[in-house]
């Protein structure tokens, strides 16, 4: 379910499994259409999906975005006996409600940003509910704090004020079966629209994996101290989490802290993580959905870098109907081009959204992957296309 770059990457990886007989997407996108069959069913249309799964003998449903999770689509399909990789709406409150997440983390003893009794700079103001990334205000000046409090109040939810944490951010994904969890390789995301991390937050302008300083041992320790206690606490509360638990972590000088949990794969981190996997993702997701996540799924030694190509006015506005050139040339160079906001018109590929394409390349290190990804980006063009030129640049400087 879903239609973005994350879902294209998931479909691409799932289709590689020997156990994948048929791949269907609801609604999918033109990239996914080259891997399986796309159906005009909205990802939140529980009734439509239920009927579709029944009619097509679907053995495993994989939910991409958060909207169908929140809408209860996972619960609806699961009640009908379909194996679903994606949490119940109850368990997904770990993403949907900041206060619920804080309560769970406190009860589970998971290190997170401290809640502050009063709003005083520096601090972070968060609106409680899901706000599509727009509910978090990082405030280092009084003017930013005044504006943040005003903007958060305008969203109408209750507020959480917390300490401002500093350090490198890491996205760590865990595949969960309700009781156990296995980690995927860590990745880093670039949230701001402009080079040097300036401008408004976006859904994500690029990503890379692995992350310097977060090797297998560190990943395992983060899984044990962050994800597993939360999983145990959710199960204790009667809401076992089955799906992808995404820890947004800050590696501070005082140790790692959780910034947030999400109840789904991250976009565009997934596009950099999945090409590095050396196991069968379908088997892992099916195992998790049916109660046994198994022993884990490793990553190869290569690095991956993903550059998002967005519409000229993203994130304020998207673009539709503009012809896109050069995707085949980028692919011919060995890059993976995952579609996010594209459509086919008169047989040609055109823009259809905010984030348009993801260009992913792998290489023996971050430097090699980065050079290959940007060379492939250079092959693609449409009027006004925007992308960041510094994705993974800092990591390259750190590890070469
Ligand atoms: P969230 O939706 O809670 O992940 O917040 C979105 C982004 O805001 C994060 O990815 C961070 O870049 C930033 N952020 C959130 N909480 C904090 C915090 N306590 N300290 C510093 N930055 C934060
Ligand atoms: N890449 C950030 C997110 O998926 O929320």
XYZ file of C-alpha atoms and ligand atoms in Angstrom:
428
model
C 0.000 0.000 0.000
C 1.225 3.426 -0.928
C 2.608 5.278 -3.896
C 5.912 6.917 -2.975
C 9.614 6.262 -3.281
C 9.589 4.170 -0.116
C 6.933 1.897 -1.605
C 8.805 1.611 -4.916
C 11.929 0.544 -2.993
C 9.891 -1.959 -0.936
C 8.280 -3.384 -4.074
C 11.682 -3.621 -5.783
C 13.179 -5.560 -2.889
C 10.137 -7.782 -2.256
C 9.963 -8.699 -5.956
C 13.494 -10.150 -5.716
C 12.363 -12.867 -3.318
C 12.005 -16.411 -4.650
C 8.806 -16.568 -2.651
C 7.178 -13.629 -4.434
C 4.691 -15.115 -6.883
C 2.718 -11.970 -7.624
C 3.167 -8.393 -6.562
C 0.217 -6.007 -6.394
C 0.224 -2.374 -5.361
C -2.569 -0.110 -4.155
C -2.326 2.368 -5.738
C 1.400 2.137 -6.663
C 3.160 4.426 -9.137
C 4.736 4.182 -12.624
C 7.964 2.769 -11.169
C 6.132 0.041 -9.253
C 4.119 -0.735 -12.394
C 7.281 -2.170 -13.957
C 7.554 -4.695 -11.094
C 3.970 -5.770 -10.523
C 0.362 -4.745 -11.031
C -0.976 -1.441 -9.780
C -4.630 -1.081 -8.817
C -6.573 2.163 -8.431
C -7.376 1.546 -4.768
C -6.564 4.241 -2.253
C -4.124 3.095 0.468
C -6.659 4.172 3.132
C -9.651 2.464 1.531
C -10.039 -0.401 4.010
C -13.178 -1.827 2.404
C -11.674 -1.726 -1.070
C -8.459 -3.349 0.116
C -10.328 -6.027 2.034
C -12.280 -6.998 -1.063
C -9.152 -6.871 -3.224
C -7.137 -9.085 -0.858
C -9.972 -11.627 -0.711
C -10.393 -11.735 -4.484
C -6.680 -12.082 -5.168
C -5.586 -14.527 -2.456
C -3.154 -12.036 -0.976
C -0.755 -13.817 1.404
C 0.916 -10.747 2.830
C -0.127 -7.102 2.978
C 2.655 -4.559 3.543
C 1.650 -1.061 4.618
C 3.941 1.763 3.469
C 2.666 5.142 4.755
C 1.277 6.111 8.148
C -2.165 7.198 6.890
C -3.561 3.669 6.324
C -2.138 2.587 9.678
C -3.879 5.443 11.483
C -7.062 4.765 9.497
C -7.072 1.226 10.935
C -6.510 -0.574 7.639
C -4.045 -2.946 9.304
C -6.629 -3.911 11.937
C -9.324 -4.377 9.325
C -7.241 -6.721 7.163
C -5.855 -8.622 10.145
C -9.357 -9.228 11.548
C -10.209 -10.804 8.190
C -7.325 -13.250 8.615
C -4.828 -11.624 6.262
C -1.180 -11.483 7.338
C -0.298 -7.797 7.632
C 3.073 -6.159 8.053
C 1.982 -2.925 9.709
C 0.823 -2.103 13.242
C -2.633 -1.801 14.732
C -3.940 1.749 15.083
C -3.534 1.358 18.855
C 0.142 0.416 18.685
C 0.766 3.143 16.099
C -0.013 5.808 18.717
C 3.721 5.527 19.415
C 3.990 7.738 16.296
C 0.620 9.484 16.332
C 0.689 10.930 19.843
C 3.778 12.580 21.334
C 2.360 12.353 24.872
C 1.551 8.647 24.473
C 5.067 8.063 23.127
C 6.614 9.911 26.078
C 4.528 7.882 28.547
C 5.570 4.608 26.935
C 9.229 5.607 26.808
C 9.192 6.743 30.450
C 7.573 3.486 31.543
C 10.061 1.504 29.452
C 13.070 3.446 30.749
C 14.099 4.564 27.274
C 16.394 7.608 27.166
C 14.698 10.510 25.453
C 14.689 14.316 25.564
C 13.588 15.571 28.996
C 10.237 17.251 29.225
C 10.581 20.835 30.473
C 8.047 22.347 32.882
C 8.301 25.791 31.270
C 9.095 26.964 27.772
C 12.492 28.648 27.908
C 15.135 28.743 25.151
C 16.827 26.612 24.043
C 13.999 24.097 23.738
C 11.800 22.238 21.299
C 8.035 22.791 21.082
C 5.971 19.897 19.739
C 2.291 19.745 18.919
C 0.843 16.478 20.185
C -0.828 14.937 17.140
C 0.324 13.887 13.685
C 1.247 17.067 11.821
C 3.070 15.724 8.770
C 6.410 16.877 10.138
C 5.135 20.407 10.662
C 4.431 20.128 14.389
C 8.007 20.425 15.697
C 9.648 23.786 16.383
C 13.302 23.933 17.331
C 13.744 27.187 19.272
C 17.117 28.751 20.025
C 15.972 32.388 20.247
C 13.056 34.030 22.079
C 11.571 35.074 18.721
C 11.642 31.449 17.522
C 10.048 30.336 20.772
C 7.250 32.930 20.525
C 6.599 31.889 16.948
C 6.849 28.164 17.784
C 4.352 28.440 20.645
C 1.974 30.408 18.435
C 2.269 27.972 15.525
C 1.935 24.885 17.734
C -1.129 26.362 19.479
C -2.652 27.039 16.055
C -2.478 23.294 15.347
C -4.955 22.928 18.193
C -3.361 20.016 20.021
C -1.771 19.956 23.432
C 1.938 20.784 23.576
C 5.079 19.015 24.659
C 8.101 21.185 25.533
C 11.419 19.385 25.698
C 15.138 20.013 25.961
C 17.022 20.765 22.769
C 19.377 17.914 21.962
C 22.444 18.221 19.794
C 24.389 15.632 17.830
C 24.127 13.457 14.745
C 20.678 12.077 13.931
C 20.319 8.418 13.023
C 17.282 6.526 11.769
C 17.247 2.967 13.054
C 14.543 0.633 11.757
C 13.461 -2.553 13.523
C 11.261 -5.257 12.017
C 8.957 -6.333 14.858
C 6.696 -9.342 15.373
C 5.026 -8.029 18.530
C 7.593 -9.550 20.917
C 10.916 -9.658 19.096
C 12.717 -7.264 16.828
C 15.614 -7.309 14.389
C 17.417 -4.161 13.279
C 18.137 -3.047 9.757
C 21.291 -1.086 8.935
C 21.245 2.493 10.239
C 20.712 5.438 7.902
C 20.738 9.204 8.019
C 18.071 11.455 6.548
C 18.311 15.097 5.378
C 15.153 16.899 6.455
C 15.787 20.522 5.460
C 15.162 21.597 1.892
C 18.457 23.418 1.310
C 22.170 22.640 1.245
C 23.803 23.089 4.643
C 20.546 22.158 6.415
C 18.777 25.462 5.821
C 15.186 26.256 4.920
C 11.966 24.527 5.895
C 11.618 20.881 6.890
C 10.558 18.479 4.155
C 9.629 14.808 4.020
C 13.343 14.188 3.420
C 15.726 15.334 0.659
C 18.163 12.435 0.716
C 19.695 9.672 2.785
C 22.649 7.363 3.097
C 23.650 4.160 4.849
C 25.698 2.997 6.749
C 26.302 5.797 9.261
C 29.882 6.405 10.449
C 30.347 5.311 14.057
C 27.217 3.137 14.142
C 28.465 -0.355 13.322
C 26.894 -3.740 14.082
C 27.692 -3.639 17.797
C 26.290 -0.113 18.255
C 23.214 -0.985 16.212
C 22.556 -4.036 18.368
C 22.957 -2.013 21.547
C 20.574 0.693 20.302
C 18.025 -2.003 19.433
C 18.310 -3.454 22.952
C 18.052 -0.106 24.768
C 15.537 1.740 22.577
C 13.286 -0.478 20.473
C 12.991 -3.647 22.544
C 11.900 -1.980 25.807
C 9.234 -0.032 23.889
C 8.085 -3.236 22.220
C 7.793 -4.926 25.619
C 5.885 -1.979 27.094
C 3.435 -1.862 24.168
C 2.829 -5.616 24.525
C 2.327 -5.185 28.288
C -0.334 -2.565 27.519
C -2.118 -5.011 25.221
C -1.012 -3.332 21.977
C 1.762 -5.543 20.593
C 3.566 -3.819 17.742
C 3.777 -5.759 14.480
C 5.502 -3.815 11.756
C 8.371 -1.418 11.323
C 9.377 0.498 14.429
C 11.463 3.450 13.284
C 13.608 5.067 15.954
C 14.621 8.634 15.187
C 17.680 8.936 17.434
C 20.068 11.721 18.374
C 23.620 10.686 19.227
C 24.364 13.319 21.882
C 27.623 13.770 23.807
C 25.747 12.225 26.790
C 24.727 9.154 24.821
C 21.924 8.292 22.414
C 18.413 9.669 22.937
C 15.141 8.958 21.142
C 13.664 11.978 19.348
C 10.635 10.097 18.112
C 9.340 6.726 17.072
C 7.495 6.184 13.823
C 5.305 3.205 13.050
C 6.389 2.718 9.424
C 9.427 2.662 7.156
C 11.098 6.068 6.723
C 11.175 7.816 3.386
C 13.847 8.305 1.938
C 15.948 6.185 4.352
C 14.328 2.993 3.029
C 15.686 3.768 -0.445
C 19.262 3.655 0.926
C 18.781 0.747 3.346
C 17.066 -1.844 1.153
C 19.655 -1.925 -1.677
C 22.264 -2.921 0.943
C 20.294 -5.863 2.368
C 21.728 -9.278 1.712
C 18.752 -11.321 2.888
C 15.169 -12.000 1.873
C 12.998 -9.049 2.945
C 9.767 -10.825 2.013
C 10.613 -13.702 4.332
C 11.430 -11.302 7.183
C 8.234 -9.246 6.780
C 6.078 -12.350 6.405
C 7.751 -13.868 9.469
C 7.044 -10.729 11.491
C 3.442 -10.578 10.301
C 2.883 -14.200 11.333
C 4.572 -14.057 14.724
C 8.238 -14.918 14.217
C 10.608 -12.291 12.886
C 13.501 -14.783 12.730
C 17.200 -14.150 13.196
C 17.643 -10.937 11.308
C 18.613 -9.687 7.950
C 22.118 -8.388 7.368
C 23.571 -5.763 5.106
C 26.441 -6.111 2.673
C 29.604 -4.011 2.925
C 28.591 -1.514 0.238
C 27.327 1.977 1.058
C 24.253 3.552 -0.530
C 23.377 7.195 -1.146
C 19.949 8.498 -2.199
C 19.347 11.957 -3.668
C 15.745 13.192 -3.836
C 14.769 15.182 -6.916
C 11.874 17.478 -6.037
C 9.563 19.971 -7.708
C 10.806 23.584 -8.108
C 8.697 24.967 -5.256
C 8.837 21.954 -2.926
C 7.966 21.835 -0.031
C 5.515 24.748 -0.524
C 4.054 23.287 -3.721
C 4.334 20.315 -6.021
C 4.373 20.156 -9.791
C 2.271 18.206 -12.268
C 2.492 17.358 -15.927
C 6.058 18.509 -16.648
C 7.910 15.973 -18.852
C 10.888 14.255 -17.188
C 13.903 13.313 -19.309
C 16.785 10.943 -18.776
C 15.581 8.328 -16.264
C 16.720 5.484 -18.571
C 20.159 7.078 -18.907
C 20.508 7.286 -15.140
C 19.490 3.628 -14.828
C 21.867 2.635 -17.624
C 24.664 4.071 -15.478
C 23.762 1.574 -12.752
C 21.712 3.841 -10.489
C 18.353 2.828 -9.057
C 15.646 5.368 -9.793
C 12.747 5.056 -7.387
C 9.634 6.960 -8.404
C 7.879 9.141 -5.839
C 5.663 11.725 -7.559
C 5.454 10.695 -11.202
C 2.720 9.853 -13.688
C 2.600 8.650 -17.278
C 0.961 10.939 -19.814
C 0.781 10.144 -23.532
C 3.368 7.430 -22.970
C 5.887 9.794 -21.374
C 6.917 10.250 -17.755
C 5.765 13.516 -16.134
C 5.944 15.128 -12.694
C 3.102 14.476 -10.279
C 3.874 15.659 -6.754
C 6.403 17.329 -4.464
C 9.172 14.785 -4.250
C 9.413 13.414 -7.801
C 12.245 10.841 -7.974
C 14.855 9.233 -5.733
C 18.202 8.414 -7.285
C 20.063 5.740 -5.323
C 23.524 4.393 -6.007
C 25.681 1.895 -4.179
C 29.459 1.835 -4.044
C 32.223 0.327 -1.977
C 32.148 3.380 0.310
C 30.048 6.526 0.837
C 32.330 8.484 -1.469
C 31.888 6.060 -4.363
C 28.129 5.779 -3.872
C 27.792 9.537 -3.638
C 29.728 10.217 -6.844
C 27.667 7.609 -8.697
C 24.359 8.946 -7.384
C 25.135 12.529 -8.396
C 26.425 11.436 -11.829
C 23.061 9.732 -12.335
C 21.152 12.804 -11.102
C 22.972 14.796 -13.803
C 21.394 12.569 -16.449
C 17.866 13.476 -15.341
C 16.194 16.770 -16.130
C 12.953 18.685 -16.001
C 12.477 22.451 -15.780
C 13.196 23.778 -12.292
C 14.048 20.428 -10.695
C 15.646 20.916 -7.282
C 17.871 18.705 -5.204
C 20.477 19.086 -2.499
C 24.109 18.833 -3.560
C 25.429 17.922 -0.098
C 23.714 14.603 0.651
C 26.217 12.423 2.568
C 28.945 15.058 2.118
C 29.706 15.218 5.836
C 29.857 11.428 6.085
C 32.207 11.355 3.103
C 34.457 13.865 4.828
C 34.457 11.713 7.970
C 35.160 8.329 6.412
C 36.389 9.111 2.869
P 10.167 14.624 15.487
O 8.943 14.696 14.606
O 9.879 14.589 16.930
O 11.191 13.625 15.044
O 10.959 15.942 15.160
C 11.343 16.277 13.829
C 12.760 16.801 13.829
O 12.892 17.860 14.772
C 13.781 15.770 14.272
O 14.181 14.937 13.225
C 14.891 16.648 14.775
O 15.666 17.148 13.708
C 14.148 17.785 15.404
N 13.954 17.537 16.855
C 12.910 16.936 17.451
N 13.069 16.870 18.791
C 14.269 17.442 19.059
C 15.004 17.697 20.263
N 14.543 17.364 21.474
N 16.199 18.308 20.132
C 16.679 18.667 18.921
N 16.026 18.472 17.757
C 14.832 17.872 17.809
N 12.455 10.440 6.576
C 11.598 10.847 7.624
C 10.360 10.103 7.730
O 10.076 9.174 6.994
O 9.597 10.426 8.624
